[in-house]
Amino acid sequence: MADAPKSAAPATKAPPAWRQRRYLFWLIPLLLLPLPFYLGQYKQYVVNLILVYVPVGVGFNIVVGNLGLLAFSNVAFFGIGAYTSGVLALKLGWPWWATILPAGLMGGLVGCIAGVPALRGVRLFYLAIMTLAFGELLRWVYIRWVPVTGGSFGMSVPKASINVFGWPLPTEGDKFYAFLFLAVLMVVLTDRLLRSRFGRAFMAIKGNEQAAAAMGIPTDRYILLAFAWGGFVVGVGGSMYAALVGHVTPIAFDLAELILEFAVVMVGGLGSLVGSVLGAAIITAAPEFFREWPGFQEMLFGVLIVLVILFLPRGVASLLARVHPIFIDRYYRD
Amino acid sequence: MATPDDILVARGVEAGYGKKQILFGVDFAVAKSEVVALLGANGSGKSTALNTISGFVRPLAGSIQFEGAEIAGKPPHQIFRRGVIQVSQARDLFMDMSVEDNLRLGAWVRGGQVADLLDGVFQSFPRLAERRQQVVRLMSGGEQQMVAIGRALMGNPKILLLDEPSGGLAPIFVNEIAAIIKALKKTGIAMMIIEQNIKLALSVADRFLILREGRVSQHHDVRSGAVNEEEIVRSIYL
């Protein structure tokens, strides 16, 4: 304590310049804009799939990474979003763009329901298995509720419905712009949320739930909010998926899908928004690179995940954070 | 017993965990700017009493009023907002966060504008200012206790509930913590403090209560005259 005057940091200091350079992130979507002029239909499809997995990863990461709860109901949010868009388009003839918000809202609603056990104090493996069961329960509904969902065969989303304010999106390149807008919107809104007092409440709950309550944080409310927002974002991703693939089937929302989505979060970086985006890109694009070695594809993919988790337990985002502090997730604006 | 100056008044508080009842009708009051020490042997119900005030234990019966409003059975975050802030025995810190993040979360209820409060705490605890970016897990017990007290101060407490602030600390830190509590007392914050270190307790307290098997067995006013330390120890443990 005696040497305090010299080494004590000034209590208030001007924010470092890099913190104000976050606007540089806007360059990423801008640089992606000309992409459809260079890519063929298939490669463009893969890029679009990455954009679908951006909100899927972002939403999952809120609950698992930021809130720190082992809740594996993400595939339920994803499925309900896809089915909401599919049903509204096929049965009610809505255009796809009008189904995006309802898909998100349904995802949020299902998120609230999935969060109820957590409110009852269910944690860890118990919460994991309950939320897993919840996802499977929804899959059972998709299969059995044939008149609405089309059962095991699923349903086709009418091609004509895939438009934005009547502007059709016939090619992958056209969809790309709508998807890019939605993915960026979800990332920006989530970034806002995480850097507000909401995000700090999530961080506190993850750090120590009882201490969070002792700091005046109504923990129940914020746990529910994290599930609801996570569900909303993933539900929007589900709606994008329905428009991209054009076909919604129960098999797309099974446990293998959940593992894939979990890999997005883990490889990208638990609790990192940058990580969710990176994870979506890596996990979606990697199998394409391994396609040249047929038969080894799954194995190489598995090895990649194991290596990342082994050497980068905080995900690829932690690697970037070491390169430049702009990639460190911030919880404060000042 | 209660006077108009009392900000915290507990009457007939009964509490426990599950089927095990710990408190059997406890009464006490804390006046504005007053420091009340809660003494007693292990298992006499001291921590349970504090946890009942702060809302972590729901009382089975009785009333707890803070500034005239009933707070018994309210959730912890609502009691916190009224200015009743606990520094618990386990210290309940966010172990994997930095000192600064811990302190900032202490002021969570007031939103983002905390720079002045942060400055104030760093001035009171220069040691924390030096280590503001350090992860709390890597700090010594005494430093962690400072973070815990500092974080409670970020919430602008009207009454601080301190559960064994000197528990498990090296003697040098016990003195430092005692100095901190005395300094806090000068600022006029009311405090209720549990302490095994009777010397420390008596040096800061205006009054003390002795809990025995979940009941208040004795009241003493330290200000009214000399207190026989040995006699107190005897009445706590024998």
Coordinates of C-alpha atoms in Angstrom, one line a residue:
Chain A
M1 CA 0.0 0.0 0.0
A2 CA 3.0 2.2 0.7
D3 CA 3.9 2.4 -3.0
A4 CA 0.4 3.4 -3.9
P5 CA 1.0 6.9 -5.3
K6 CA 3.3 5.6 -8.1
S7 CA 1.6 2.5 -9.3
A8 CA -2.1 3.4 -8.5
A9 CA -3.9 3.8 -11.8
P10 CA -5.9 7.0 -12.1
A11 CA -9.5 6.1 -11.1
T12 CA -10.9 7.6 -14.2
K13 CA -9.2 7.6 -17.5
A14 CA -10.1 8.4 -21.0
P15 CA -11.4 5.4 -22.9
P16 CA -8.7 3.9 -25.1
A17 CA -9.1 4.8 -28.8
W18 CA -9.7 1.3 -29.9
R19 CA -12.9 1.2 -28.0
Q20 CA -14.3 3.9 -30.2
R21 CA -13.2 2.1 -33.3
R22 CA -15.9 -0.5 -33.1
Y23 CA -17.6 1.0 -36.1
L24 CA -14.8 -0.7 -38.1
F25 CA -17.0 -3.8 -37.7
W26 CA -19.4 -2.3 -40.2
L27 CA -16.8 -2.8 -42.9
I28 CA -17.4 -6.5 -42.7
P29 CA -21.0 -6.5 -44.2
L30 CA -20.0 -3.7 -46.6
L31 CA -17.1 -5.8 -47.9
L32 CA -19.4 -8.7 -48.3
L33 CA -21.9 -6.8 -50.5
P34 CA -20.4 -7.6 -53.9
L35 CA -20.1 -11.3 -53.1
P36 CA -23.0 -12.5 -55.3
F37 CA -21.2 -11.1 -58.3
Y38 CA -18.2 -13.5 -57.7
L39 CA -19.8 -16.6 -56.4
G40 CA -21.7 -19.4 -58.2
Q41 CA -25.1 -20.6 -56.9
Y42 CA -23.7 -23.4 -54.7
K43 CA -21.0 -21.3 -53.0
Q44 CA -23.5 -18.6 -52.5
Y45 CA -25.8 -21.1 -50.9
V46 CA -23.0 -22.0 -48.4
V47 CA -22.5 -18.3 -47.6
N48 CA -26.2 -18.0 -47.1
L49 CA -26.2 -21.0 -44.8
I50 CA -23.4 -19.3 -42.8
L51 CA -25.7 -16.2 -42.4
V52 CA -28.5 -18.5 -41.2
Y53 CA -26.2 -19.9 -38.5
V54 CA -25.1 -16.5 -37.3
P55 CA -28.3 -15.7 -35.5
V56 CA -28.5 -19.4 -34.4
G57 CA -25.1 -19.2 -32.8
V58 CA -25.7 -15.7 -31.4
G59 CA -29.0 -16.8 -29.7
F60 CA -27.5 -20.0 -28.3
N61 CA -24.5 -18.2 -27.0
I62 CA -26.6 -15.8 -25.0
V63 CA -28.1 -18.5 -22.8
V64 CA -25.1 -20.9 -22.7
G65 CA -22.2 -18.4 -22.9
N66 CA -23.4 -15.1 -21.4
L67 CA -26.0 -16.4 -18.9
G68 CA -23.9 -19.6 -18.3
L69 CA -26.8 -22.0 -18.1
L70 CA -26.6 -25.5 -19.6
A71 CA -29.8 -25.2 -21.7
F72 CA -29.9 -27.2 -24.9
S73 CA -33.3 -26.1 -26.2
N74 CA -31.7 -24.1 -29.0
V75 CA -32.9 -26.5 -31.7
A76 CA -36.4 -26.1 -30.5
F77 CA -36.2 -22.3 -31.1
F78 CA -34.7 -22.9 -34.5
G79 CA -37.4 -25.4 -35.4
I80 CA -40.3 -23.3 -34.2
G81 CA -39.0 -20.4 -36.2
A82 CA -38.7 -22.5 -39.4
Y83 CA -42.1 -24.1 -38.9
T84 CA -43.8 -20.7 -38.1
S85 CA -42.5 -19.3 -41.4
G86 CA -43.4 -22.5 -43.2
V87 CA -46.9 -22.8 -41.9
L88 CA -47.7 -19.1 -42.4
A89 CA -46.4 -19.2 -45.9
L90 CA -47.9 -22.5 -47.0
K91 CA -51.2 -22.5 -45.1
L92 CA -52.1 -18.9 -44.9
G93 CA -50.2 -17.7 -48.0
W94 CA -48.2 -15.0 -46.2
P95 CA -45.1 -13.7 -48.0
W96 CA -41.9 -14.8 -46.3
W97 CA -40.8 -11.4 -45.1
A98 CA -44.1 -11.0 -43.1
T99 CA -43.4 -14.3 -41.3
I100 CA -39.9 -13.3 -40.0
L101 CA -41.2 -11.3 -37.0
P102 CA -43.8 -14.0 -36.0
A103 CA -41.1 -16.6 -36.3
G104 CA -38.9 -14.6 -34.0
L105 CA -41.8 -14.1 -31.6
M106 CA -42.7 -17.8 -31.5
G107 CA -39.0 -18.5 -30.9
G108 CA -39.1 -16.0 -28.0
L109 CA -42.3 -17.6 -26.6
V110 CA -40.8 -21.1 -26.8
G111 CA -37.7 -19.6 -25.2
C112 CA -39.7 -18.4 -22.2
I113 CA -41.3 -21.9 -21.8
A114 CA -37.9 -23.6 -22.1
G115 CA -36.6 -21.1 -19.4
V116 CA -39.3 -22.1 -16.9
P117 CA -37.3 -25.0 -15.3
A118 CA -34.4 -22.7 -14.9
L119 CA -36.6 -20.3 -12.9
R120 CA -37.6 -23.2 -10.7
G121 CA -33.9 -23.6 -9.7
V122 CA -33.1 -26.5 -12.1
R123 CA -29.4 -26.3 -13.1
L124 CA -26.5 -28.1 -14.7
F125 CA -27.2 -31.6 -16.0
Y126 CA -30.8 -31.5 -14.8
L127 CA -31.4 -28.4 -16.8
A128 CA -29.5 -29.9 -19.8
I129 CA -31.6 -33.0 -19.9
M130 CA -34.9 -31.2 -19.4
T131 CA -34.2 -28.7 -22.2
L132 CA -33.0 -31.6 -24.4
A133 CA -36.2 -33.4 -23.8
F134 CA -38.1 -30.2 -24.6
G135 CA -36.5 -30.0 -28.0
E136 CA -37.4 -33.7 -28.7
L137 CA -40.9 -33.0 -27.5
L138 CA -41.4 -30.3 -30.1
R139 CA -40.0 -32.7 -32.8
W140 CA -42.6 -35.2 -31.7
V141 CA -45.2 -32.4 -32.3
Y142 CA -43.9 -31.7 -35.8
I143 CA -44.1 -35.3 -36.7
R144 CA -47.6 -36.0 -35.2
W145 CA -49.5 -32.8 -36.0
V146 CA -49.7 -33.8 -39.6
P147 CA -52.5 -31.4 -40.8
V148 CA -50.4 -28.4 -39.8
T149 CA -46.8 -29.5 -40.1
G150 CA -47.0 -32.2 -42.8
G151 CA -45.7 -34.8 -40.4
S152 CA -42.4 -36.7 -41.1
F153 CA -42.3 -35.5 -44.7
G154 CA -42.5 -31.9 -43.7
M155 CA -43.7 -29.1 -45.9
S156 CA -42.5 -27.1 -48.8
V157 CA -42.3 -23.4 -48.5
P158 CA -43.9 -22.0 -51.7
K159 CA -41.3 -20.4 -53.9
A160 CA -43.5 -17.5 -54.8
S161 CA -43.8 -16.6 -51.1
I162 CA -40.1 -16.0 -50.7
N163 CA -40.1 -12.3 -51.4
V164 CA -39.5 -9.1 -49.6
F165 CA -42.3 -6.5 -49.9
G166 CA -43.3 -8.3 -53.2
W167 CA -39.7 -8.3 -54.5
P168 CA -39.0 -11.9 -55.3
L169 CA -35.8 -13.6 -54.2
P170 CA -35.4 -16.3 -56.9
T171 CA -31.6 -16.8 -56.7
E172 CA -29.2 -17.4 -53.8
G173 CA -27.6 -14.0 -54.6
D174 CA -31.0 -12.3 -54.0
K175 CA -31.6 -14.1 -50.7
F176 CA -28.0 -13.2 -49.6
Y177 CA -28.9 -9.5 -49.3
A178 CA -32.0 -10.2 -47.2
F179 CA -30.1 -12.7 -45.0
L180 CA -27.1 -10.3 -44.6
F181 CA -29.5 -7.6 -43.4
L182 CA -31.2 -9.9 -40.9
A183 CA -27.9 -11.4 -39.6
V184 CA -26.4 -8.0 -39.1
L185 CA -29.5 -6.7 -37.5
M186 CA -29.6 -9.6 -35.0
V187 CA -25.9 -9.1 -34.2
V188 CA -26.2 -5.4 -33.7
L189 CA -29.3 -5.7 -31.5
T190 CA -27.7 -8.4 -29.4
D191 CA -24.5 -6.3 -29.1
R192 CA -26.6 -3.4 -27.8
L193 CA -28.4 -5.7 -25.3
L194 CA -25.2 -7.3 -24.0
R195 CA -23.5 -3.9 -23.5
S196 CA -26.5 -2.5 -21.6
R197 CA -27.4 -3.3 -18.0
F198 CA -29.2 -6.3 -19.3
G199 CA -25.9 -7.8 -20.5
R200 CA -24.2 -6.9 -17.2
A201 CA -27.0 -8.7 -15.3
F202 CA -26.4 -11.8 -17.5
M203 CA -22.7 -11.6 -16.7
A204 CA -23.4 -11.2 -13.0
I205 CA -25.8 -14.2 -13.0
K206 CA -23.2 -16.3 -14.8
G207 CA -20.5 -15.2 -12.3
N208 CA -22.5 -15.9 -9.1
E209 CA -26.3 -16.1 -9.1
Q210 CA -26.7 -15.4 -5.4
A211 CA -24.3 -12.5 -5.5
A212 CA -26.2 -11.1 -8.5
A213 CA -29.4 -11.1 -6.4
A214 CA -27.5 -9.5 -3.5
M215 CA -26.5 -6.7 -5.9
G216 CA -30.2 -5.9 -6.5
I217 CA -30.5 -7.9 -9.8
P218 CA -33.9 -9.6 -10.2
T219 CA -32.3 -12.8 -11.4
D220 CA -35.5 -14.6 -12.4
R221 CA -36.5 -11.8 -14.7
Y222 CA -33.2 -11.6 -16.4
I223 CA -32.9 -15.4 -16.9
L224 CA -36.3 -15.3 -18.6
L225 CA -35.3 -12.4 -20.7
A226 CA -32.1 -14.1 -21.9
F227 CA -34.1 -17.2 -22.9
A228 CA -36.7 -15.0 -24.6
W229 CA -34.2 -12.9 -26.6
G230 CA -32.1 -16.0 -27.4
G231 CA -35.3 -17.7 -28.6
F232 CA -36.2 -14.7 -30.7
V233 CA -32.9 -14.4 -32.4
V234 CA -32.7 -18.2 -33.1
G235 CA -36.4 -18.1 -34.3
V236 CA -35.4 -15.5 -36.9
G237 CA -32.6 -17.8 -37.9
G238 CA -35.2 -20.6 -38.3
S239 CA -37.3 -18.4 -40.6
M240 CA -34.2 -17.7 -42.7
Y241 CA -33.5 -21.4 -42.9
A242 CA -37.0 -22.1 -44.2
A243 CA -36.5 -19.5 -46.9
L244 CA -33.1 -20.9 -47.8
V245 CA -33.8 -24.6 -48.0
G246 CA -37.5 -24.2 -49.1
H247 CA -38.4 -27.3 -47.1
V248 CA -39.0 -27.8 -43.4
T249 CA -38.8 -31.3 -42.0
P250 CA -38.6 -32.6 -38.4
I251 CA -35.2 -34.4 -39.2
A252 CA -33.6 -31.0 -39.6
F253 CA -34.1 -30.3 -35.9
D254 CA -32.8 -33.4 -34.3
L255 CA -30.0 -34.0 -31.8
A256 CA -27.3 -34.0 -34.6
E257 CA -28.4 -30.5 -35.5
L258 CA -28.2 -29.5 -31.8
I259 CA -24.6 -30.8 -31.6
L260 CA -23.8 -28.8 -34.7
E261 CA -25.2 -25.6 -33.2
F262 CA -23.4 -26.3 -29.9
A263 CA -20.2 -26.7 -32.0
V264 CA -20.8 -23.2 -33.5
V265 CA -20.8 -21.7 -30.0
M266 CA -17.9 -23.8 -28.6
V267 CA -15.6 -23.3 -31.6
G268 CA -16.4 -19.7 -32.0
G269 CA -16.1 -18.9 -28.3
L270 CA -18.4 -19.3 -25.3
G271 CA -19.9 -16.0 -24.3
S272 CA -18.5 -14.1 -27.2
L273 CA -20.5 -12.3 -29.9
V274 CA -17.6 -12.2 -32.2
G275 CA -17.2 -15.9 -31.5
S276 CA -20.8 -16.7 -32.5
V277 CA -20.3 -15.2 -35.9
L278 CA -16.9 -16.8 -36.4
G279 CA -18.2 -20.2 -35.2
A280 CA -21.1 -20.0 -37.7
A281 CA -18.7 -19.3 -40.5
I282 CA -16.2 -22.1 -39.5
I283 CA -18.7 -24.8 -38.7
T284 CA -20.7 -24.2 -41.8
A285 CA -17.9 -23.7 -44.3
A286 CA -15.4 -26.3 -43.0
P287 CA -17.3 -29.4 -44.3
E288 CA -17.1 -27.8 -47.8
F289 CA -13.3 -27.7 -47.7
F290 CA -13.2 -31.3 -46.6
R291 CA -15.4 -32.4 -49.5
E292 CA -12.3 -33.1 -51.6
W293 CA -11.6 -36.1 -49.3
P294 CA -14.8 -38.0 -49.5
G295 CA -15.2 -40.5 -46.8
F296 CA -12.9 -38.5 -44.4
Q297 CA -15.2 -35.5 -44.4
E298 CA -16.9 -36.2 -41.1
M299 CA -13.6 -37.4 -39.5
L300 CA -11.7 -34.2 -40.5
F301 CA -14.6 -32.1 -39.3
G302 CA -14.5 -33.9 -35.9
V303 CA -10.8 -33.5 -35.6
L304 CA -11.1 -29.8 -36.3
I305 CA -13.6 -29.4 -33.5
V306 CA -11.5 -31.4 -31.1
L307 CA -8.3 -29.4 -31.9
V308 CA -10.0 -26.1 -31.4
I309 CA -11.5 -27.1 -28.1
L310 CA -8.2 -28.6 -27.0
F311 CA -6.0 -25.7 -27.8
L312 CA -8.5 -22.8 -27.7
P313 CA -10.9 -23.6 -24.9
R314 CA -12.3 -20.0 -25.2
G315 CA -12.8 -20.5 -28.9
V316 CA -11.4 -18.9 -32.0
A317 CA -12.5 -15.5 -30.7
S318 CA -10.0 -15.8 -27.9
L319 CA -7.3 -16.0 -30.6
L320 CA -8.5 -12.8 -32.1
A321 CA -8.7 -11.1 -28.7
R322 CA -5.0 -11.8 -28.3
V323 CA -4.3 -10.2 -31.7
H324 CA -6.2 -7.0 -31.0
P325 CA -8.3 -5.7 -28.1
I326 CA -11.1 -4.6 -30.4
F327 CA -12.2 -8.3 -30.4
I328 CA -12.7 -8.4 -26.7
D329 CA -16.3 -8.3 -25.8
R330 CA -17.2 -5.3 -23.7
Y331 CA -19.9 -4.9 -21.2
Y332 CA -19.7 -1.1 -20.7
R333 CA -20.0 1.7 -23.1
D334 CA -17.5 4.0 -21.3
Chain B
M1 CA -37.7 -1.0 22.6
A2 CA -38.0 0.7 19.3
T3 CA -37.4 4.5 19.2
P4 CA -38.3 6.9 16.4
D5 CA -34.6 7.0 15.4
D6 CA -34.6 3.3 14.5
I7 CA -34.4 2.5 10.8
L8 CA -34.3 -1.2 11.1
V9 CA -36.8 -2.9 13.5
A10 CA -37.2 -6.7 13.8
R11 CA -39.9 -8.2 15.9
G12 CA -40.5 -11.9 16.8
V13 CA -38.5 -13.1 13.8
E14 CA -38.5 -16.9 13.4
A15 CA -36.6 -18.5 10.6
G16 CA -34.8 -21.7 9.6
Y17 CA -33.8 -24.0 6.8
G18 CA -36.3 -26.6 5.7
K19 CA -37.6 -28.3 8.9
K20 CA -34.7 -27.0 11.1
Q21 CA -35.8 -23.8 12.8
I22 CA -32.8 -21.6 13.8
L23 CA -34.4 -18.4 15.1
F24 CA -37.1 -18.4 17.7
G25 CA -38.6 -14.9 18.0
V26 CA -35.7 -12.5 17.7
D27 CA -36.2 -8.8 18.4
F28 CA -33.7 -6.1 17.7
A29 CA -33.5 -2.5 16.3
V30 CA -30.8 -0.5 14.7
A31 CA -30.9 3.3 14.9
K32 CA -29.7 5.8 12.3
S33 CA -25.8 5.8 12.2
E34 CA -25.7 3.2 14.9
V35 CA -23.4 0.2 14.8
V36 CA -24.9 -2.9 16.4
A37 CA -22.8 -6.0 16.9
L38 CA -24.4 -9.5 16.9
L39 CA -22.4 -11.9 19.0
G40 CA -22.9 -15.5 19.7
A41 CA -21.4 -19.0 19.5
N42 CA -21.3 -21.0 16.3
G43 CA -24.8 -22.1 15.3
S44 CA -26.5 -19.5 17.5
G45 CA -28.2 -18.0 14.4
K46 CA -26.2 -14.9 13.7
S47 CA -25.8 -15.4 10.0
T48 CA -29.4 -16.6 9.7
A49 CA -30.5 -13.4 11.3
L50 CA -28.6 -11.3 8.7
N51 CA -29.7 -13.5 5.9
T52 CA -33.3 -13.1 7.0
I53 CA -32.9 -9.3 6.9
S54 CA -31.3 -9.3 3.5
G55 CA -34.0 -11.7 2.1
F56 CA -31.9 -14.8 1.4
V57 CA -33.8 -16.7 4.1
R58 CA -37.6 -16.3 4.3
P59 CA -38.8 -15.8 7.8
L60 CA -41.4 -18.2 9.1
A61 CA -43.0 -15.5 11.3
G62 CA -42.4 -12.0 12.6
S63 CA -41.8 -8.7 11.1
I64 CA -38.8 -6.8 9.8
Q65 CA -39.3 -3.1 9.1
F66 CA -36.8 -0.9 7.3
E67 CA -37.6 2.8 7.4
G68 CA -41.1 1.9 8.3
A69 CA -41.7 -0.5 5.4
E70 CA -42.2 -4.2 5.9
I71 CA -39.3 -6.1 4.2
A72 CA -39.7 -9.5 5.8
G73 CA -40.0 -12.2 3.1
K74 CA -39.3 -9.8 0.2
P75 CA -36.8 -11.0 -2.5
P76 CA -33.2 -10.0 -1.9
H77 CA -33.0 -7.6 -4.9
Q78 CA -35.9 -5.6 -3.6
I79 CA -34.4 -5.3 -0.1
F80 CA -31.1 -4.3 -1.7
R81 CA -32.9 -1.5 -3.5
R82 CA -34.0 0.0 -0.3
G83 CA -30.4 0.4 0.8
V84 CA -30.0 -2.8 3.0
I85 CA -26.8 -4.3 1.7
Q86 CA -25.1 -7.4 3.0
V87 CA -21.5 -8.3 2.8
S88 CA -21.8 -12.0 3.4
Q89 CA -19.5 -14.5 5.0
A90 CA -18.7 -16.3 1.8
R91 CA -18.1 -12.8 0.4
D92 CA -20.2 -13.8 -2.6
L93 CA -17.8 -12.2 -5.1
F94 CA -17.7 -12.7 -8.8
M95 CA -14.5 -14.6 -8.6
D96 CA -13.6 -14.7 -12.3
M97 CA -14.1 -11.0 -12.8
S98 CA -11.8 -8.1 -12.2
V99 CA -12.0 -5.9 -9.2
E100 CA -13.4 -3.1 -11.3
D101 CA -16.1 -5.4 -12.8
N102 CA -17.1 -6.5 -9.3
L103 CA -17.4 -2.9 -8.1
R104 CA -19.3 -1.8 -11.2
L105 CA -21.8 -4.6 -10.6
G106 CA -22.3 -3.3 -7.1
A107 CA -23.8 -0.3 -8.7
W108 CA -25.8 -2.2 -11.2
V109 CA -29.2 -0.8 -10.1
R110 CA -28.1 2.7 -10.9
G111 CA -27.2 1.9 -14.6
G112 CA -24.1 2.9 -16.3
Q113 CA -23.0 6.2 -14.6
V114 CA -20.8 5.0 -11.9
A115 CA -17.5 6.8 -12.4
D116 CA -17.8 9.0 -9.3
L117 CA -18.8 6.1 -7.1
L118 CA -15.9 4.1 -8.5
D119 CA -13.5 7.0 -7.7
G120 CA -14.8 7.2 -4.2
V121 CA -14.2 3.5 -3.5
F122 CA -10.8 3.6 -5.0
Q123 CA -9.9 6.5 -2.8
S124 CA -11.0 4.6 0.3
F125 CA -9.2 1.5 -0.9
P126 CA -6.0 2.5 -2.7
R127 CA -5.0 -1.2 -2.7
L128 CA -8.0 -1.9 -4.9
A129 CA -7.1 1.0 -7.3
E130 CA -3.7 -0.6 -7.8
R131 CA -5.3 -4.0 -8.6
R132 CA -8.4 -2.8 -10.5
Q133 CA -7.9 -5.1 -13.5
Q134 CA -6.9 -8.1 -11.4
V135 CA -9.1 -11.2 -11.2
V136 CA -10.6 -11.4 -7.8
R137 CA -9.9 -15.2 -7.5
L138 CA -6.1 -14.4 -7.4
M139 CA -6.3 -12.0 -4.5
S140 CA -5.7 -12.6 -0.8
G141 CA -8.6 -13.0 1.6
G142 CA -8.1 -9.6 3.0
E143 CA -8.2 -8.0 -0.4
Q144 CA -11.3 -10.0 -1.3
Q145 CA -12.9 -8.7 1.8
M146 CA -12.1 -5.1 0.7
V147 CA -13.6 -5.8 -2.7
A148 CA -16.7 -7.1 -1.0
I149 CA -17.0 -4.1 1.2
G150 CA -16.2 -1.7 -1.7
R151 CA -18.8 -3.4 -3.8
A152 CA -21.4 -3.0 -1.1
L153 CA -20.5 0.7 -0.9
M154 CA -21.1 1.1 -4.6
G155 CA -24.8 0.3 -3.9
N156 CA -25.0 3.4 -1.6
P157 CA -26.1 1.5 1.5
K158 CA -28.2 3.0 4.3
I159 CA -27.4 0.0 6.4
L160 CA -24.5 -2.4 5.9
L161 CA -24.9 -6.0 7.2
L162 CA -21.4 -7.3 7.7
D163 CA -21.0 -11.0 8.3
E164 CA -17.7 -11.7 10.0
P165 CA -15.6 -9.1 8.1
S166 CA -12.4 -10.3 9.9
G167 CA -13.1 -14.0 9.5
G168 CA -10.1 -16.0 8.4
L169 CA -7.9 -13.0 7.8
A170 CA -4.3 -12.4 8.7
P171 CA -3.9 -10.1 11.8
I172 CA -2.5 -7.3 9.7
F173 CA -5.7 -7.4 7.6
V174 CA -7.9 -7.6 10.7
N175 CA -6.5 -4.2 11.7
E176 CA -7.0 -2.8 8.3
I177 CA -10.6 -4.0 8.2
A178 CA -11.2 -2.6 11.6
A179 CA -9.9 0.8 10.4
I180 CA -12.2 0.6 7.4
I181 CA -15.2 -0.1 9.5
K182 CA -14.3 2.8 11.9
A183 CA -14.0 5.1 8.9
L184 CA -17.3 3.9 7.6
K185 CA -18.9 4.5 10.9
K186 CA -17.7 8.1 10.8
T187 CA -19.6 8.6 7.5
G188 CA -22.8 7.8 9.4
I189 CA -23.8 4.5 7.7
A190 CA -25.7 2.3 10.1
M191 CA -24.2 -1.2 10.5
M192 CA -25.1 -4.5 11.8
I193 CA -22.0 -6.6 12.3
I194 CA -21.3 -10.2 13.2
E195 CA -17.9 -10.7 14.6
Q196 CA -16.0 -13.5 16.4
N197 CA -13.3 -11.1 17.2
I198 CA -14.8 -9.6 20.3
K199 CA -12.1 -6.9 20.6
L200 CA -12.9 -5.7 17.1
A201 CA -16.6 -5.9 17.7
L202 CA -16.5 -3.8 20.8
S203 CA -14.1 -1.3 19.3
V204 CA -16.6 -0.3 16.7
A205 CA -20.0 -1.2 18.1
D206 CA -22.4 1.2 19.9
R207 CA -24.4 -1.7 21.2
F208 CA -24.3 -5.4 21.1
L209 CA -26.7 -8.3 21.3
I210 CA -25.8 -11.9 22.2
L211 CA -27.7 -14.6 20.4
R212 CA -28.0 -18.0 22.1
E213 CA -29.8 -20.9 20.5
G214 CA -31.8 -18.6 18.3
R215 CA -32.9 -16.1 20.9
V216 CA -31.5 -12.8 22.0
S217 CA -30.1 -13.6 25.5
Q218 CA -28.5 -10.2 26.3
H219 CA -28.4 -6.6 25.3
H220 CA -25.5 -4.2 26.1
D221 CA -24.9 -0.6 25.4
V222 CA -21.2 -0.1 24.9
R223 CA -21.6 3.7 25.2
S224 CA -23.1 3.5 28.7
G225 CA -19.8 2.4 30.3
A226 CA -17.0 -0.1 30.6
V227 CA -17.8 -3.5 29.3
N228 CA -16.1 -6.6 30.8
E229 CA -14.8 -8.5 27.8
E230 CA -14.2 -11.7 29.7
E231 CA -17.7 -11.6 31.0
I232 CA -19.1 -11.3 27.5
V233 CA -17.0 -14.2 26.2
R234 CA -18.3 -16.3 29.1
S235 CA -21.9 -15.4 28.4
I236 CA -21.5 -16.3 24.8
Y237 CA -19.8 -19.7 25.1
L238 CA -20.7 -21.0 28.6

